[in-house]
Amino acid sequence: MNPSYIPNGLSAWGDPPLITGPQVLTNPLLNKGTAFSEHERDVLGLRGLLPPRVFTIEEQLQRTLNSVRRKQDNIEKYIYLTNLQNRNEVLFYRLVIDHIEEMVPLIYTPTVGQACLEYGSIYRRPRGMFISLRERGRIAEILRHWPQPGVRLIVVTDGERILGLGDLGALGMGIPVGKLSLYTACAGVHPGYCLPITLDVGTDNATLQDGEAYIGLKEKRARGAVYDEFVDEFVRAVKEVFPKALLQWEDFGNSNAFRLLGKYRKSLPSFNDDIQGTASVALAGVLAALRLTQSTLAQQKILFLGAGEAGTGIADLYCAAAMAGGMSEADARSHCWFVDSKGLLVKGRGDKLPSHKEPYAHDHPFVATLTEAVHALKPTALIGVSGQAQTFTQEIVTAMAKYNARPIIFALSNPTSKAECTAEQVYGWSEGRAIYASGSPFPAVTLNGQVHVPGQGNNIYIFPGVGLGALASEATEVTDAMFLSAAQTLASLVEPSDLAVGRVYPPLTKIRDVSLQIATAVADSAHRLGLARAARPADIEADIRGRMFEPTYHDYL
Ligand code: NAD
């Protein structure tokens, strides 16, 4: 009989699957491809199933890196990397981790946006689960079809608001798949515990409904009671089938995102990265910037352009931080101001405000434009989360630089083409005094001999670490306090050498250590708040480090 194997690292969390003999070649968690040794080929019965030459993992890595670089465009690189991931996960993750700055933009933003648009035509092999309205009443049964037992981490989307691309329906699957790859690469969550899910409730995208290659339900998006009952059944099924799972809500439309988070965050360990992860990474950037401005959170007046999931999420977390520092809620809210598509958010503006905007409608005369709002309020920080390109004009940046010695200006809208202003513009218009971060990466700018390195306020700095910490402690809830401690931890990891060039985030090459530190802070928070189901280990950091997936080949001897 062939011996059985537990995929490398899975035993750290329990429920390991057993695989035998030549099955290792088709299981991406076990496959080593041409790196199976002579002895392993005999023991596992692989002779003749592989070309004869045995390669080292370093040789395989060089070959795959060359192959990626030879591809002409990013979508071809994405397809190549996806196929590698489906074939050999250790090699895939070694490649991503060793070349993180080159690979992240290929496996996630910005390439993943194009990949979603083309998901129907580049779809080769199932990854993740599609659960459609047709499966109503059977969702628990469907979840049991997932071949890996003991799922711990689910990223789910309903495809309504994919990045800045709008309603992509079932094509949104690229997002949960990509986010979970980042969990493994950046925080070492074992890929065997990750489950990407797309809830297909239809789409209001007429082009997709008419398209031949569309892979989802060709019907209008469900809303109201049908939608709510479907999501409710899904949540109940997750709790029943994967009771230890943490769930991340991803790229839901505005009207559902806040509602679902509020409804389920206490009954199922879950969070929304677009709201809470964004808030945490942006607040971390502000906290790091305060080390440059030598001022405090309480001294800030923040003006946001855009009052959606990102903007109000950041403001809410700013308020949580200010209140933790002793400020009253009303006072904290009064430090955050918004301009949305209708102008400055003030009391009595005349339109009906959704609940997430209401706390920020202050007593103030209405002004219609961002320029007027900057002159009227003289904010210390300007944060762009509107999805509107080039809205931080020269006049606005110059005004910010007039009112502040070091204005904080974050243009967080993605992709690059949607940024409110570029790094070159902001440094040029502010005589190099602005502290700038962006959502998409911008190259460094040299101005009068001084190098300015823009920070990238990428959620990748936050959600993998928060998720890992919540998993390790088996937290029953992911609280705002955890996102606050994640932001404080991230800000504390910005080195003086980063600040010296104006960078308010650590380099991406440090991401695994960043995630470990954040996970440690989050797990500690869960234990202190009495929200941990796991026993508190003597050394939380060592415990988590020991569970992190390292992409090395299993020794089958
Ligand atoms: P959203 O749709 O929830 O909110 C967008 C907001 O912008 C809405 O309040 C809308 O009224 C406002 N808006 C639209 N047009 C406007 C205009 N002309 N002037 C002023 N306001 C306008 O979207 P979201 O999730 O909040 O994301 C917004 C942007 O932030 C996106 O571009 C997204 O890519 C970016 N984002 C960046 C990060 C990051 O950098 N880490 C994270 C999340 C989101």
XYZ file of C-alpha atoms and ligand atoms in Angstrom:
601
model
C 0.000 0.000 0.000
C 1.202 3.516 -0.750
C 2.081 5.635 2.290
C -0.180 8.582 3.233
C 0.954 12.165 3.681
C -0.207 15.252 5.462
C 0.411 18.391 3.393
C 3.265 20.373 4.831
C 2.234 22.619 7.721
C -1.433 21.619 7.805
C -1.008 19.632 11.004
C -0.323 22.917 12.828
C -4.051 23.663 12.795
C -5.614 20.168 12.872
C -7.894 18.256 10.474
C -5.163 17.210 8.002
C -6.253 15.414 4.816
C -4.419 12.241 3.795
C -3.130 11.776 0.279
C -1.515 8.690 -1.194
C 0.974 7.764 -3.938
C 0.815 9.407 -7.360
C -2.094 11.591 -6.178
C 0.654 13.905 -4.955
C 1.183 15.019 -8.558
C -2.331 16.383 -8.909
C -2.589 17.863 -5.425
C -1.084 21.370 -5.617
C -0.374 21.353 -1.882
C 1.815 18.252 -2.226
C 3.167 18.426 -5.747
C 6.882 19.162 -6.167
C 6.910 18.580 -9.920
C 10.401 18.017 -11.225
C 11.793 18.427 -7.683
C 10.680 14.951 -6.529
C 13.921 13.146 -5.649
C 14.984 9.807 -7.161
C 14.009 8.066 -3.929
C 10.596 9.786 -3.722
C 9.869 8.819 -7.313
C 10.365 5.171 -6.336
C 8.500 5.327 -3.009
C 5.511 7.232 -4.428
C 5.293 5.307 -7.685
C 6.097 8.355 -9.809
C 8.663 6.753 -12.143
C 7.727 7.466 -15.734
C 5.206 10.115 -14.716
C 7.873 12.845 -14.601
C 10.726 13.831 -16.915
C 13.955 12.202 -15.678
C 16.013 15.197 -14.522
C 15.608 16.186 -10.856
C 15.627 19.952 -10.194
C 16.221 21.878 -6.962
C 13.559 24.358 -5.872
C 16.013 27.182 -6.594
C 16.335 25.967 -10.189
C 12.544 25.708 -10.455
C 12.200 29.220 -9.072
C 14.606 30.697 -11.590
C 12.790 28.907 -14.409
C 9.361 30.125 -13.305
C 10.626 33.678 -12.717
C 12.077 33.716 -16.236
C 8.773 32.429 -17.604
C 6.782 35.151 -15.815
C 9.119 37.867 -17.047
C 9.001 36.587 -20.622
C 5.213 37.055 -20.807
C 4.319 40.135 -22.798
C 1.555 41.615 -20.653
C 0.309 41.460 -17.095
C -2.805 39.431 -17.801
C -0.622 36.732 -19.421
C 1.548 36.806 -16.296
C -1.584 36.476 -14.140
C -2.722 33.435 -16.133
C 0.711 31.836 -15.874
C 0.848 32.424 -12.115
C -2.689 31.089 -11.616
C -1.758 27.916 -13.458
C 1.375 27.576 -11.333
C -0.734 28.016 -8.181
C -3.110 25.289 -9.362
C -0.149 22.978 -10.011
C 2.341 23.596 -7.213
C 1.462 25.931 -4.337
C 4.845 25.746 -2.600
C 6.639 26.947 -5.701
C 3.973 29.603 -6.350
C 4.254 31.027 -2.826
C 8.068 30.869 -2.800
C 8.027 32.911 -5.995
C 5.518 35.438 -4.651
C 7.274 35.845 -1.279
C 10.797 36.095 -2.725
C 9.678 38.694 -5.300
C 6.819 40.301 -3.391
C 7.037 43.785 -4.912
C 7.023 42.368 -8.438
C 4.372 39.684 -7.835
C 1.700 41.422 -5.720
C 0.634 43.765 -8.558
C 0.344 40.667 -10.779
C -1.700 38.435 -8.487
C -3.757 41.292 -7.015
C -4.347 44.955 -7.883
C -4.069 46.297 -10.466
C -3.922 43.116 -12.647
C -6.740 41.335 -10.807
C -9.186 43.984 -12.077
C -8.485 42.992 -15.679
C -8.484 39.329 -14.643
C -12.008 39.706 -13.247
C -13.209 41.378 -16.440
C -11.829 38.414 -18.388
C -12.631 35.743 -15.782
C -15.126 34.028 -18.069
C -12.591 33.481 -20.843
C -9.492 32.760 -18.720
C -11.396 30.382 -16.422
C -9.683 26.983 -16.668
C -9.989 25.157 -13.402
C -12.309 25.730 -10.472
C -10.812 27.562 -7.535
C -13.216 28.432 -4.768
C -16.966 27.903 -4.643
C -19.775 29.544 -6.568
C -23.023 29.511 -4.611
C -25.932 30.832 -6.617
C -29.563 31.583 -5.879
C -30.352 28.205 -7.429
C -28.741 26.576 -4.391
C -31.176 28.239 -1.978
C -32.182 25.809 0.754
C -29.106 23.630 0.113
C -26.176 25.886 0.986
C -24.867 23.776 3.898
C -24.954 20.696 1.669
C -23.061 22.595 -1.067
C -20.384 23.810 1.374
C -19.742 20.191 2.323
C -18.673 19.580 -1.284
C -15.468 21.516 -0.589
C -12.746 18.871 -0.620
C -10.574 20.291 2.208
C -11.933 19.709 5.696
C -11.566 22.272 8.464
C -11.771 25.541 6.504
C -10.685 28.436 8.747
C -10.770 31.434 6.458
C -13.422 32.450 3.936
C -13.360 35.520 1.705
C -16.773 36.078 0.144
C -18.071 38.550 -2.434
C -21.363 39.023 -4.219
C -19.541 40.777 -7.040
C -21.571 43.991 -6.874
C -18.713 46.488 -6.499
C -15.505 44.924 -7.718
C -12.629 47.384 -7.136
C -13.586 50.498 -9.078
C -15.153 48.381 -11.837
C -18.700 48.117 -10.530
C -21.026 45.113 -10.818
C -19.138 42.150 -12.295
C -21.437 39.458 -10.884
C -19.813 36.014 -10.821
C -16.666 37.376 -12.494
C -15.837 38.900 -9.113
C -14.383 35.525 -8.059
C -10.910 36.833 -8.904
C -11.089 39.014 -5.787
C -11.601 36.371 -3.051
C -9.096 34.110 -4.818
C -6.524 36.928 -4.931
C -7.143 38.096 -1.361
C -6.644 34.588 -0.008
C -3.390 34.246 -1.951
C -2.263 37.407 -0.172
C -3.259 35.914 3.185
C -0.921 33.011 2.519
C 1.925 35.011 0.990
C 1.844 37.903 3.463
C 0.737 36.234 6.694
C 1.404 32.533 6.207
C -2.201 31.354 6.544
C -2.006 27.839 5.126
C -3.649 27.665 1.676
C -5.343 24.416 2.708
C -7.517 26.361 5.144
C -8.635 29.058 2.720
C -11.929 29.068 0.849
C -12.855 31.753 -1.715
C -16.612 32.081 -2.290
C -18.731 34.023 -4.756
C -22.408 34.408 -4.009
C -24.107 34.691 -7.374
C -27.302 36.658 -6.930
C -27.429 37.823 -10.557
C -26.012 41.006 -12.032
C -27.354 44.373 -13.130
C -24.506 44.651 -15.638
C -26.339 44.485 -18.978
C -23.150 43.814 -20.943
C -22.524 40.698 -18.874
C -26.124 39.541 -19.102
C -25.894 39.763 -22.894
C -22.365 38.315 -23.173
C -21.789 34.774 -24.436
C -18.815 34.021 -22.173
C -20.523 35.138 -18.935
C -20.231 32.339 -16.360
C -22.855 33.477 -13.838
C -26.642 33.652 -13.584
C -28.067 35.742 -16.411
C -30.708 37.487 -14.379
C -31.166 40.788 -12.555
C -29.457 41.087 -9.194
C -31.666 39.942 -6.314
C -32.496 42.599 -3.736
C -34.682 42.928 -0.658
C -35.996 39.891 1.177
C -34.745 37.355 -1.389
C -31.187 38.671 -1.064
C -31.318 38.944 2.722
C -32.695 35.426 3.197
C -30.046 34.018 0.855
C -27.183 35.706 2.750
C -28.745 34.666 6.039
C -28.845 31.044 4.961
C -25.229 31.336 3.798
C -24.094 32.671 7.194
C -25.966 29.907 9.042
C -24.438 27.284 6.734
C -20.895 28.608 7.296
C -21.403 28.425 11.067
C -22.710 24.881 10.782
C -20.181 23.438 8.310
C -17.041 25.431 9.237
C -17.606 26.479 12.864
C -14.067 27.818 13.297
C -14.078 29.923 10.139
C -13.376 33.640 10.009
C -15.281 35.382 7.234
C -14.182 38.439 5.291
C -16.872 40.387 3.400
C -15.336 41.697 0.206
C -16.471 44.120 -2.490
C -20.159 44.197 -1.622
C -22.122 47.210 -2.860
C -22.405 50.189 -0.578
C -26.006 49.571 0.446
C -25.267 45.993 1.571
C -21.711 46.331 2.910
C -22.525 48.411 6.019
C -25.756 46.506 6.676
C -24.224 43.035 6.484
C -21.252 44.004 8.617
C -23.529 45.473 11.287
C -25.896 42.521 11.170
C -23.365 39.685 11.396
C -20.183 40.957 13.023
C -21.202 39.797 16.488
C -22.754 36.480 15.523
C -19.926 35.259 13.278
C -16.269 36.321 13.427
C -16.222 38.550 10.370
C -15.057 41.886 9.028
C -15.235 44.008 5.919
C -11.838 44.888 4.524
C -13.134 47.710 2.320
C -14.468 49.462 5.413
C -12.334 48.332 8.347
C -9.083 47.286 6.632
C -8.975 50.539 4.667
C -9.694 52.493 7.832
C -6.852 50.808 9.657
C -4.244 51.259 6.933
C -5.191 54.905 6.402
C -5.130 55.645 10.135
C -1.715 53.954 10.368
C -0.493 56.322 7.639
C -1.860 59.325 9.532
C -0.287 58.116 12.798
C 3.088 57.709 11.089
C 2.687 61.134 9.455
C 2.113 62.688 12.892
C 5.671 61.665 13.765
C 6.755 64.001 10.943
C 4.367 66.849 11.770
C 5.066 66.387 15.499
C 1.407 66.828 16.310
C -1.274 64.669 17.885
C -4.447 62.993 16.646
C -6.466 65.471 18.705
C -4.924 68.364 16.761
C -6.092 67.061 13.362
C -8.932 68.288 11.223
C -9.423 65.739 8.435
C -11.297 66.537 5.248
C -12.365 63.555 3.146
C -13.320 63.639 -0.511
C -15.775 60.721 -0.803
C -18.129 59.502 1.930
C -18.444 55.823 1.043
C -17.172 52.629 2.659
C -13.552 53.775 2.713
C -14.074 57.390 3.833
C -16.577 56.886 6.648
C -14.696 53.730 7.720
C -11.514 55.789 8.181
C -13.392 58.543 10.033
C -15.065 56.008 12.351
C -11.691 54.509 13.258
C -10.156 57.969 13.743
C -12.998 58.628 16.205
C -12.408 55.304 17.980
C -8.728 56.239 18.356
C -9.510 59.768 19.552
C -12.083 58.455 22.031
C -9.572 55.891 23.318
C -7.373 58.946 23.952
C -10.093 60.570 26.082
C -12.084 62.666 23.591
C -15.876 62.640 23.647
C -17.669 61.082 20.671
C -19.178 64.399 19.581
C -15.798 66.099 19.756
C -14.122 63.271 17.822
C -16.741 63.407 15.038
C -16.249 67.171 14.754
C -12.659 66.562 13.620
C -13.842 64.723 10.482
C -15.428 66.509 7.503
C -16.686 65.203 4.198
C -17.223 66.463 0.686
C -19.198 63.948 -1.348
C -20.744 64.171 -4.818
C -23.248 66.754 -3.506
C -20.738 69.054 -1.796
C -19.813 69.628 1.851
C -21.718 67.341 4.195
C -23.553 69.676 6.570
C -26.748 69.623 8.602
C -29.874 70.484 6.647
C -28.223 69.959 3.258
C -31.538 68.798 1.922
C -30.805 65.228 0.829
C -31.636 62.112 2.831
C -28.397 60.858 4.377
C -27.616 57.166 4.838
C -26.785 56.237 8.440
C -23.024 56.018 7.857
C -22.890 59.694 6.805
C -25.214 61.172 9.436
C -22.688 61.544 12.305
C -20.509 63.723 10.065
C -23.156 66.245 8.972
C -22.004 69.234 11.026
C -23.448 72.686 11.690
C -21.720 74.766 9.027
C -22.712 76.823 5.984
C -22.944 74.648 2.880
C -20.248 74.988 0.216
C -20.470 73.152 -3.077
C -16.850 72.369 -3.956
C -13.762 70.821 -2.398
C -11.757 73.975 -3.106
C -14.216 76.096 -1.120
C -14.279 73.517 1.670
C -10.462 73.565 1.983
C -10.447 77.351 2.266
C -13.366 77.354 4.716
C -12.095 74.573 7.010
C -8.290 74.795 6.654
C -7.846 71.055 7.329
C -4.551 69.507 8.448
C -5.183 66.402 6.358
C -6.945 65.769 3.057
C -7.897 62.191 2.207
C -9.184 61.229 -1.228
C -11.470 58.180 -1.386
C -13.866 59.330 -4.086
C -12.738 57.312 -7.106
C -12.492 60.677 -8.930
C -9.219 61.332 -10.747
C -7.381 64.651 -10.564
C -9.731 66.241 -8.033
C -6.848 67.443 -5.808
C -5.971 70.347 -8.071
C -2.950 72.629 -7.891
C -5.097 75.267 -6.148
C -6.178 72.767 -3.488
C -2.686 71.381 -2.815
C -1.223 74.903 -2.731
C -3.888 75.929 -0.221
C -3.127 72.904 1.972
C 0.568 73.871 1.854
C -0.343 77.466 2.770
C -2.333 76.408 5.843
C 0.114 73.694 7.036
C 3.892 73.395 7.293
C 3.548 69.675 6.443
C 0.074 68.998 4.967
C -1.032 65.372 5.011
C -2.448 64.535 1.579
C -3.507 60.964 0.831
C -4.894 60.178 -2.643
C -6.210 56.684 -1.981
C -8.472 56.090 -4.969
C -7.569 53.104 -7.143
C -6.457 52.250 -9.737
C -3.582 54.597 -10.541
C -5.669 56.389 -13.166
C -8.264 57.309 -10.498
C -5.815 58.854 -7.989
C -6.936 62.323 -6.826
C -3.423 63.573 -7.653
C -0.074 61.992 -8.489
C 3.031 61.949 -6.311
C 4.850 64.223 -8.729
C 2.040 66.789 -8.641
C 1.678 66.857 -4.864
C 5.391 67.241 -4.130
C 5.804 69.810 -6.910
C 2.798 71.943 -5.845
C 3.716 71.849 -2.129
C 7.471 72.562 -2.492
C 8.098 69.010 -1.297
C 6.355 69.642 2.055
C 3.303 67.387 1.608
C 3.251 64.006 3.331
C 1.738 61.867 0.630
C 0.387 58.358 0.361
C -1.582 56.781 -2.461
C -3.782 53.737 -2.985
C -1.849 52.549 -6.042
C 1.938 52.631 -6.203
C 3.747 55.713 -7.513
C 7.505 55.930 -8.152
C 9.760 58.107 -5.984
C 10.104 61.761 -6.958
C 13.321 63.807 -6.781
C 12.766 67.520 -6.197
C 15.654 69.947 -5.729
C 17.946 67.017 -4.945
C 15.625 65.624 -2.234
C 14.108 62.167 -2.780
C 10.442 61.749 -1.767
C 9.115 58.201 -1.523
C 5.293 57.977 -1.577
C 3.815 55.418 0.800
C 1.268 53.004 -0.621
C -1.740 52.790 1.712
C -2.430 49.254 0.633
C -4.830 47.164 2.759
C -2.338 44.325 2.336
C -0.489 45.787 5.330
C -3.508 45.155 7.566
C -5.994 42.414 6.673
C -3.594 39.426 6.504
C -2.225 40.189 9.973
C -5.657 40.899 11.463
C -7.003 37.660 9.985
C -4.038 35.626 11.221
C -4.363 37.046 14.740
C -8.115 36.382 14.818
C -7.556 32.820 13.590
C -4.746 32.041 16.007
C -6.767 33.241 19.003
C -10.004 31.805 17.557
C -11.599 35.177 18.208
C -15.380 35.173 18.413
C -15.497 38.720 17.074
C -13.203 41.067 15.166
C -13.593 44.400 16.921
C -12.746 47.996 16.013
C -10.256 47.910 18.895
C -8.367 45.182 16.987
C -8.217 47.337 13.843
C -7.035 50.230 15.982
C -4.249 48.158 17.512
C -3.359 46.927 13.990
C -3.044 50.562 12.846
C -0.912 51.499 15.848
C 1.313 48.458 15.331
C 1.765 49.216 11.633
C 2.610 52.867 12.342
C 5.153 51.806 14.966
C 6.935 49.632 12.394
C 7.691 52.638 10.152
C 11.417 53.264 10.617
C 13.044 56.689 10.962
C 14.789 55.928 7.643
C 11.333 55.545 6.003
C 10.116 58.824 7.514
C 13.291 60.585 6.380
C 12.167 60.111 2.765
C 8.517 60.851 3.595
C 7.364 57.222 3.467
C 4.618 56.505 6.015
C 4.479 52.727 5.488
C 7.214 50.097 5.767
C 8.508 48.610 2.506
C 6.480 45.650 1.231
C 9.532 43.412 1.591
C 8.881 43.450 5.371
C 5.282 42.325 5.001
C 5.590 38.933 6.716
C 7.084 40.480 9.826
C 4.505 43.297 9.720
C 1.700 40.705 9.545
C 3.212 38.704 12.405
C 3.430 41.788 14.621
C -0.153 42.800 13.789
C -1.406 39.248 14.349
C 0.302 39.212 17.737
C -1.335 42.517 18.724
C -4.760 41.341 17.500
C -4.523 37.972 19.267
C -3.374 39.702 22.444
C -6.355 42.029 22.146
C -8.724 39.040 21.703
C -7.317 37.385 24.824
C -7.492 40.600 26.868
C -11.076 41.319 25.767
C -12.211 37.787 26.615
C -13.040 37.107 22.947
C -10.532 34.259 22.399
C -11.758 30.676 22.193
C -8.168 29.337 22.101
C -6.101 29.088 25.285
C -3.632 31.967 25.673
C -0.153 30.691 24.749
C 2.792 31.701 26.948
C 4.367 33.529 24.011
C 1.743 34.675 21.491
C 4.258 35.838 18.897
C 6.224 32.561 18.985
C 2.989 30.568 18.815
C 1.795 32.446 15.726
C 5.197 32.382 14.052
C 5.232 28.595 14.482
C 1.894 28.279 12.647
C 2.854 30.398 9.646
C 3.033 28.489 6.398
C 6.538 28.473 4.968
C 6.668 27.409 1.331
C 9.219 24.612 1.571
C 8.869 21.158 0.096
C 7.718 18.294 2.262
C 10.274 15.541 2.693
C 8.572 12.278 1.724
C 11.185 9.918 3.150
P -17.817 53.969 -2.366
O -18.493 53.777 -3.662
O -18.355 53.318 -1.146
O -17.703 55.551 -2.063
C -17.338 56.525 -2.998
C -17.724 57.879 -2.449
O -17.236 58.886 -3.325
C -19.230 58.096 -2.328
O -19.518 58.730 -1.097
C -19.540 59.075 -3.443
O -20.598 59.938 -3.120
C -18.246 59.858 -3.505
N -18.088 60.539 -4.783
C -18.350 60.095 -6.016
N -18.127 61.064 -6.915
C -17.696 62.131 -6.240
C -17.292 63.431 -6.604
N -17.276 63.809 -7.879
N -16.915 64.281 -5.641
C -16.912 63.898 -4.358
N -17.260 62.677 -3.940
C -17.654 61.801 -4.876
O -16.319 53.507 -2.603
P -15.210 53.213 -1.491
O -15.161 51.778 -1.147
O -15.366 54.178 -0.388
O -13.887 53.513 -2.337
C -13.620 54.811 -2.810
C -12.242 54.830 -3.440
O -11.273 54.510 -2.456
C -12.063 53.838 -4.588
O -11.391 54.469 -5.657
C -11.180 52.785 -4.009
O -10.300 52.260 -4.983
C -10.392 53.534 -2.967
N -9.939 52.651 -1.895
C -8.611 52.653 -1.598
C -8.131 51.833 -0.604
C -6.675 51.863 -0.272
O -5.958 52.609 -0.850
N -6.214 51.086 0.662
C -9.001 50.982 0.059
C -10.374 51.001 -0.251
C -10.821 51.847 -1.232
